[in-house]
mmCIF file of C-alpha atoms and ligand atoms in Angstrom:
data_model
loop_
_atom_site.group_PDB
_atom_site.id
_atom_site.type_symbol
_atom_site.label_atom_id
_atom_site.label_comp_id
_atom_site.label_asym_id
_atom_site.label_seq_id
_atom_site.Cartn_x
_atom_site.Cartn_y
_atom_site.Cartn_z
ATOM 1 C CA UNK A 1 106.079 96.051 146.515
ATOM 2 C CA UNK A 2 103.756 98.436 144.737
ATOM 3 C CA UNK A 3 103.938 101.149 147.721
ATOM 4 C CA UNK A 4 107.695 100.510 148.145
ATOM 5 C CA UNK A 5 107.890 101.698 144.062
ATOM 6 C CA UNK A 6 105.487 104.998 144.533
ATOM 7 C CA UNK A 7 108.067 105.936 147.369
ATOM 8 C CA UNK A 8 110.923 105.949 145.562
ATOM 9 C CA UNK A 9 109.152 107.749 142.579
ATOM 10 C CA UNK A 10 108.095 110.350 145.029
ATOM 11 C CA UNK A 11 111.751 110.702 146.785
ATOM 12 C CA UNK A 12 112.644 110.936 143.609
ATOM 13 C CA UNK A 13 110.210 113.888 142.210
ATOM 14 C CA UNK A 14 111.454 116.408 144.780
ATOM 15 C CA UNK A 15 115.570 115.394 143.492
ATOM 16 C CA UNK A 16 114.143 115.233 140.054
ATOM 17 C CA UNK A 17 113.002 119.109 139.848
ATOM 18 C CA UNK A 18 116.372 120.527 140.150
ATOM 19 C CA UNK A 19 117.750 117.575 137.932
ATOM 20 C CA UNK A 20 115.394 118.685 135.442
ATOM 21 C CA UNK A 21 115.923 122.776 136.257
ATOM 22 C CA UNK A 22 119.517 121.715 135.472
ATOM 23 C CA UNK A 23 118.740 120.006 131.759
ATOM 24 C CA UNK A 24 116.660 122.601 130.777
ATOM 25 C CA UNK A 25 119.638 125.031 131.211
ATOM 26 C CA UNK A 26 121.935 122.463 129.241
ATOM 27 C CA UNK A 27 119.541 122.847 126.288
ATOM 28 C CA UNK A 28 119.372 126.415 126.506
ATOM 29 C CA UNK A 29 123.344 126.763 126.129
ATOM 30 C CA UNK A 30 123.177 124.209 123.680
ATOM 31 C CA UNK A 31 120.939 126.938 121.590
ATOM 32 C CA UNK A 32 117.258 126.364 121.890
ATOM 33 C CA UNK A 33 115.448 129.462 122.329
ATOM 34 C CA UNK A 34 112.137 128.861 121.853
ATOM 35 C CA UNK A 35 110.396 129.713 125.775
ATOM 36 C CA UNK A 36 106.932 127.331 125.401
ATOM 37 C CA UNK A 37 109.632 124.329 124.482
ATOM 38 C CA UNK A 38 111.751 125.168 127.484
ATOM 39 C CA UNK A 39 108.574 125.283 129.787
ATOM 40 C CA UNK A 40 107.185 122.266 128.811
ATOM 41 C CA UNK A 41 110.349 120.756 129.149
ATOM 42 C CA UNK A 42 110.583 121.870 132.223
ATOM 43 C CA UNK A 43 107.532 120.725 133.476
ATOM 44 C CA UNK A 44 107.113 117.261 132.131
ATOM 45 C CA UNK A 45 108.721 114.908 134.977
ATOM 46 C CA UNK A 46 110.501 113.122 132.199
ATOM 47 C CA UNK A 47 111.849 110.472 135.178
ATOM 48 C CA UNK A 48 108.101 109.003 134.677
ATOM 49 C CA UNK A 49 108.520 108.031 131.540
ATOM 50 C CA UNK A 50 111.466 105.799 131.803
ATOM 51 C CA UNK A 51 111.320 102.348 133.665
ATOM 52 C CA UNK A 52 112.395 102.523 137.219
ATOM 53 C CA UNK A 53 115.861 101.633 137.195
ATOM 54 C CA UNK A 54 116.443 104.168 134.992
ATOM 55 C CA UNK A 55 114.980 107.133 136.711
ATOM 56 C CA UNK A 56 118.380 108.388 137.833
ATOM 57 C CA UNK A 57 119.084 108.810 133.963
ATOM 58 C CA UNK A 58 116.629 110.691 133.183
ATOM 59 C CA UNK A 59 117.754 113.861 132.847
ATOM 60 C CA UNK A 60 121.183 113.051 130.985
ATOM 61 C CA UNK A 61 121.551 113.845 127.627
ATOM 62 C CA UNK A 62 121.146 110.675 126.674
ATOM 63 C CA UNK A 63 118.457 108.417 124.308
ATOM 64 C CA UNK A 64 117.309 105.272 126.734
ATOM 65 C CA UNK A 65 115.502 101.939 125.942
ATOM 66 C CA UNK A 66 111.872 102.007 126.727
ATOM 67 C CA UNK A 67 111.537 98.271 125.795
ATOM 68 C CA UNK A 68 109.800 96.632 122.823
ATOM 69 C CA UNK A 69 113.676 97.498 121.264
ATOM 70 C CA UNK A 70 112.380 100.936 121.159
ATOM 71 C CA UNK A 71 114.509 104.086 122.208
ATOM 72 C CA UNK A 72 113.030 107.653 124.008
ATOM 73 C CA UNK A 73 115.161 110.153 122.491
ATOM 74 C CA UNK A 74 117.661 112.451 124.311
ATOM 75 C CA UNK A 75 116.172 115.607 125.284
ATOM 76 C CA UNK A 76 118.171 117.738 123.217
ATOM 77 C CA UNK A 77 116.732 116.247 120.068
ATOM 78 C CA UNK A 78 113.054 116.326 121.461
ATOM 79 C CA UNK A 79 113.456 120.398 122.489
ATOM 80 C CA UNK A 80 114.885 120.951 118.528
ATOM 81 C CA UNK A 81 112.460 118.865 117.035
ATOM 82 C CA UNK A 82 109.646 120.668 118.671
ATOM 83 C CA UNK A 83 111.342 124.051 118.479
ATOM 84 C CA UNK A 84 111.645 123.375 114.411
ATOM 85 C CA UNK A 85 107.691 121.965 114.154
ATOM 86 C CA UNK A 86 106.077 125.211 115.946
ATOM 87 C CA UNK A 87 108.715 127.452 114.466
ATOM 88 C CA UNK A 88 107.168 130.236 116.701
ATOM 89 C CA UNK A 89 103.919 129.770 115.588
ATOM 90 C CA UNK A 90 100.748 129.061 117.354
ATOM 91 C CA UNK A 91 100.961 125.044 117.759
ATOM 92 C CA UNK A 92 97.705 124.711 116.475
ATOM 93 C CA UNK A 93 96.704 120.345 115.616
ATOM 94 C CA UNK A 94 100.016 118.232 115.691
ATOM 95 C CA UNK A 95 99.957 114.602 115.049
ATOM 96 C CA UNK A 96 102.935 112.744 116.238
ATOM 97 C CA UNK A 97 103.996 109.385 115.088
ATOM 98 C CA UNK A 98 105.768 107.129 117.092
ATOM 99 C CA UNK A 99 104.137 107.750 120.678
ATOM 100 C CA UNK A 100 106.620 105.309 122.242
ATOM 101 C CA UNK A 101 106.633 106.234 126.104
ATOM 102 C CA UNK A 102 104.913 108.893 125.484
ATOM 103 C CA UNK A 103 107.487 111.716 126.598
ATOM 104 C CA UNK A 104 107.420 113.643 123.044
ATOM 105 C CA UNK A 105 103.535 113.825 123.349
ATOM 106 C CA UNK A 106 103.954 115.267 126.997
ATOM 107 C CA UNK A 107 106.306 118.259 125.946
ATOM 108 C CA UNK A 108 104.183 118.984 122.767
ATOM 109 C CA UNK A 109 100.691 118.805 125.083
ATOM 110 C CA UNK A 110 102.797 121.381 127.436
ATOM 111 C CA UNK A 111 103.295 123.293 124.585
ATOM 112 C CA UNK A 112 99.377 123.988 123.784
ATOM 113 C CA UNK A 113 99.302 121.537 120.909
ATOM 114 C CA UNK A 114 95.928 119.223 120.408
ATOM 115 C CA UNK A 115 97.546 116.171 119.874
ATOM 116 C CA UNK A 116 96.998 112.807 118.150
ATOM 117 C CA UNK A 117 99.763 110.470 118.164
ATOM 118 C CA UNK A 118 99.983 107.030 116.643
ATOM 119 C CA UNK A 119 101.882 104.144 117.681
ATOM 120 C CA UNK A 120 102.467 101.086 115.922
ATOM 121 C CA UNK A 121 102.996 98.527 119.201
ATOM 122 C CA UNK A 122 99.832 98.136 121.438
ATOM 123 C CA UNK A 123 101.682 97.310 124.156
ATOM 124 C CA UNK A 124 103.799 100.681 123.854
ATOM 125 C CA UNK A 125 100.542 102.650 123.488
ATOM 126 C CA UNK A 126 99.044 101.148 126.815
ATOM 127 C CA UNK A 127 102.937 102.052 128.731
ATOM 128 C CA UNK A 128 102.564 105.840 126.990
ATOM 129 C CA UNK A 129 98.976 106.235 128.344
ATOM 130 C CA UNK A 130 99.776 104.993 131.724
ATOM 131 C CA UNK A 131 103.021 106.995 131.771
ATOM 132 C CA UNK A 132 100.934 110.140 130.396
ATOM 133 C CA UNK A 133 98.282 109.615 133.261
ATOM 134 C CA UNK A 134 100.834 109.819 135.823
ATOM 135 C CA UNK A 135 102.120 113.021 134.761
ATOM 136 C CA UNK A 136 98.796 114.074 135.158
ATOM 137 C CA UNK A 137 98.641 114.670 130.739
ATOM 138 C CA UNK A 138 95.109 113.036 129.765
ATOM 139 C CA UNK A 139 93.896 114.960 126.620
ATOM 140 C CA UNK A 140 96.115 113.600 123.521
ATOM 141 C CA UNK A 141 94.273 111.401 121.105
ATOM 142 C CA UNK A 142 96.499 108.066 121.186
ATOM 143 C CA UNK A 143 95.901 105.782 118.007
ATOM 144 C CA UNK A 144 96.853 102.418 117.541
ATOM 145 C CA UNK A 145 97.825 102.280 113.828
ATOM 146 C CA UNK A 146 100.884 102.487 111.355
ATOM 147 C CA UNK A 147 101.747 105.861 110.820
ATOM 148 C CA UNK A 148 102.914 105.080 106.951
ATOM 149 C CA UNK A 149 99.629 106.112 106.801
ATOM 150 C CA UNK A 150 98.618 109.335 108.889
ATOM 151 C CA UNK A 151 95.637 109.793 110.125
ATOM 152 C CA UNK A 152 93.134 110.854 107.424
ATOM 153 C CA UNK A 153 90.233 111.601 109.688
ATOM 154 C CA UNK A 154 91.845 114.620 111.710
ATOM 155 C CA UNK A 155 93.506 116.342 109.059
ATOM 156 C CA UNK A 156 94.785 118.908 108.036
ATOM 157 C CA UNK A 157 97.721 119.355 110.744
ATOM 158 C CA UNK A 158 99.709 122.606 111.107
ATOM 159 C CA UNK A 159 102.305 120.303 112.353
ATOM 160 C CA UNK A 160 103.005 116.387 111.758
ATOM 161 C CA UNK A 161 106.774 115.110 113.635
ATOM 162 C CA UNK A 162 108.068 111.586 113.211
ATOM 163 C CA UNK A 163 110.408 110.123 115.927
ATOM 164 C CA UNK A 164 111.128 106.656 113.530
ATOM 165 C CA UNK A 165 113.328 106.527 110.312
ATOM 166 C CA UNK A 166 111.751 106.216 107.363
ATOM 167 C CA UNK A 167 112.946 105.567 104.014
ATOM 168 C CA UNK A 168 110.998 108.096 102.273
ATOM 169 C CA UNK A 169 108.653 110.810 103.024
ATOM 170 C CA UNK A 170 105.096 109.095 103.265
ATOM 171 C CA UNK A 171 102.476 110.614 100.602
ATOM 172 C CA UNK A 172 99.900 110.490 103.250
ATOM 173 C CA UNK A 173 101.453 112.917 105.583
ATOM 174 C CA UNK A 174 102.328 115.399 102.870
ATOM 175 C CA UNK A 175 98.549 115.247 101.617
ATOM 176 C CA UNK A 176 97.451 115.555 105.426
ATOM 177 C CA UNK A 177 99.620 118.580 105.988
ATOM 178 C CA UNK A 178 97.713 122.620 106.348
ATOM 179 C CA UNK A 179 98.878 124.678 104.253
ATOM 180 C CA UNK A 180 101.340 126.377 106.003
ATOM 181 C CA UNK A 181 102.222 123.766 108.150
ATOM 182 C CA UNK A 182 105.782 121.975 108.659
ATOM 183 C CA UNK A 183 106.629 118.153 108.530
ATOM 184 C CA UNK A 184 109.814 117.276 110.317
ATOM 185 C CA UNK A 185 110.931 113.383 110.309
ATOM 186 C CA UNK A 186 114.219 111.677 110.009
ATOM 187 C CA UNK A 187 114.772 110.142 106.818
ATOM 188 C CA UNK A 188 117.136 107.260 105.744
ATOM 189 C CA UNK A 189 118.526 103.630 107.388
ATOM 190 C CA UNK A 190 122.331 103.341 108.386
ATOM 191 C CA UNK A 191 122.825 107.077 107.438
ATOM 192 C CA UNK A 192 119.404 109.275 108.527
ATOM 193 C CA UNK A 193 118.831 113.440 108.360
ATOM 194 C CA UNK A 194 116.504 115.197 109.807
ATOM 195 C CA UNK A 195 114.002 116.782 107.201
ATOM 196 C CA UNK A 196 111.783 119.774 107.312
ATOM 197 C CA UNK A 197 108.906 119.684 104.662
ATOM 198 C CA UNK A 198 106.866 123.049 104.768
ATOM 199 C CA UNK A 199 104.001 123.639 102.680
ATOM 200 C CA UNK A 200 102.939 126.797 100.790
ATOM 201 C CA UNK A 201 100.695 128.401 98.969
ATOM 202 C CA UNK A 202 103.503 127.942 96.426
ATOM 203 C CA UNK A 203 104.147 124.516 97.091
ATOM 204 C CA UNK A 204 106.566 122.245 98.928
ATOM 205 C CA UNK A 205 109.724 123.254 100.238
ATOM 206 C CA UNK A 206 111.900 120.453 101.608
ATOM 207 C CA UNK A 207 115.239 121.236 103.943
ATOM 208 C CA UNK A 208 117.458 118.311 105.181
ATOM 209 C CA UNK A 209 119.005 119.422 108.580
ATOM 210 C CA UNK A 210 120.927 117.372 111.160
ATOM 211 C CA UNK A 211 122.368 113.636 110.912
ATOM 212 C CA UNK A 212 120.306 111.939 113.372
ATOM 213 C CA UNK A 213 120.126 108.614 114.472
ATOM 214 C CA UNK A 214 116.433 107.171 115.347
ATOM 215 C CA UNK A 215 114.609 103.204 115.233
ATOM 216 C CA UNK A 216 113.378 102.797 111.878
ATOM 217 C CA UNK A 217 109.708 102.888 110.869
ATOM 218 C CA UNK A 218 107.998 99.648 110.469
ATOM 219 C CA UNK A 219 105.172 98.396 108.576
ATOM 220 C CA UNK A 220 101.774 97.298 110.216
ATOM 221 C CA UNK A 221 100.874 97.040 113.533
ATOM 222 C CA UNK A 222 101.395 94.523 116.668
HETATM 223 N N1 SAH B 1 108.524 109.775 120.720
HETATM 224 C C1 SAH B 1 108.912 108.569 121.413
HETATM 225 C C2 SAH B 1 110.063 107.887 120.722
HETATM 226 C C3 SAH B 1 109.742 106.462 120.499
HETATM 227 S S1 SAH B 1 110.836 105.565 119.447
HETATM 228 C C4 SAH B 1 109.169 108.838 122.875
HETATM 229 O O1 SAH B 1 109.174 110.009 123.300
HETATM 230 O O2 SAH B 1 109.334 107.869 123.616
HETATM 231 C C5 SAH B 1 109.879 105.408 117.962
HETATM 232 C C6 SAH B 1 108.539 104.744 118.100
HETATM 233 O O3 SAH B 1 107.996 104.640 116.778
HETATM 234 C C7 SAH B 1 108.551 103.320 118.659
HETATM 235 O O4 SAH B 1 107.700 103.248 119.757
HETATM 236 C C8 SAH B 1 108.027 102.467 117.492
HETATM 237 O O5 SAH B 1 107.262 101.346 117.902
HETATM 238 C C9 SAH B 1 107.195 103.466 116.730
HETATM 239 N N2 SAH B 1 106.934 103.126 115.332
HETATM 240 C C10 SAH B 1 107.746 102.510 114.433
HETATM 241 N N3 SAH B 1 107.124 102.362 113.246
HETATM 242 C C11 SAH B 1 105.878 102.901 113.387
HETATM 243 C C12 SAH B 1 104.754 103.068 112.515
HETATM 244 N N4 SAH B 1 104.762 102.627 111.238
HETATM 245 N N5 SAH B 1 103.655 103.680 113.002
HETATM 246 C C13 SAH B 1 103.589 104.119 114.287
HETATM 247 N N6 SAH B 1 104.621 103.987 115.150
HETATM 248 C C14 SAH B 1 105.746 103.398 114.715
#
């Protein structure tokens, strides 16, 4: 059973890396320019992050369930939100929160980012790590936690993204953002936007962007 399941990963690898030259062009025309997004992108075997069955899928432009009644999101969506975070700038220390499968921590790794991400269900975080260790991605910091509340002991971070809904802008992450660093998070429950917090020497400047439509962001951990 288990060898019969690495096979068809592998047969699927080699049709995967045109499958994946192919999405990384769709995201191009649909306007993202930034080149270390587009790399990673197209170098994270995003097929290994979804369950089996859904391998062939991979590569759509779709979101997909990852279990738990959690959702990876569609690619286009994970190459803006990273474009928007680094905003050409060196990546610098990101934390991510929402770790999920782990596919968002593999394209901002790619990108040069030291990651920590935090993920509310244990059982999610042990899927992302295995997932990450397949694609041969071993150095992010994964932290079982609620992300309401950051993660106090490696702050500052030039960048902090959120792939869950909130209701409001936590306090923490605003505190645990650089100066000069940029927030970017969905905000709101049947309608959501994507928001960009910066912070300057002159203080904050928020932006709402997009509509977007994410899993909200829950309290606690499991
Ligand atoms: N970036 C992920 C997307 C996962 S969906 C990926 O690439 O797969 C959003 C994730 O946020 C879910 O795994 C959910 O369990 C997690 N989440 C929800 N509330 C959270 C919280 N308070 N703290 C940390 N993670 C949370």
């Amino acid at each position: 059973m288990a060898s019969s399941v690495t096979q068809d990963n592998q047969a699927y690898g080699m049709l995967s890396d045109r499958t994946r030259k192919r999405m990384v062009e769709r995201l191009r025309q649909a306007g993202v320019q930034d080149e270390r997004v587009l790399s990673a992108m197209s170098e994270v075997p995003r097929h290994l992050f979804v369950d089996q069955a859904l391998a062939t899928r991979a590569y759509d432009d779709v979101s997909l369930p990852i279990g738990h009644a959690q959702t990876i999101s569609q690619p286009l969506t994970v190459a803006k939100m990273t474009e928007i975070l680094l905003a050409g700038r060196k990546p610098g220390k990101v934390l991510e929160i929402g770790t999920g499968c782990g596919y968002q921590t593999a394209v901002l790794l790619k990108t040069g980012a030291e990651v920590y991400s935090i993920e509310r269900l244990g059982a999610l975080l042990d899927k992302a790590r295995r997932n990450l260790r397949a694609a041969k991605l071993v150095h992010a910091r994964l932290v079982h936690g609620d992300g309401h509340f950051g993660l106090a002991e490696a702050a500052p971070f030039e960048g902090i993204i959120m792939t869950a809904a909130a209701r409001n802008i936590p306090e923490a992450l605003v505190e645990q953002l650089a100066e000069g660093g940029r927030l970017i998070m969905p905000v709101g429950e049947t309608e959501q936007y994507l928001w960009l917090l910066e912070k300057t020497a002159q203080g904050l400047q928020k932006t709402r962007l997009d509509p977007v439509k994410f899993v909200p962001l829950l309290p606690g951990r499991n």
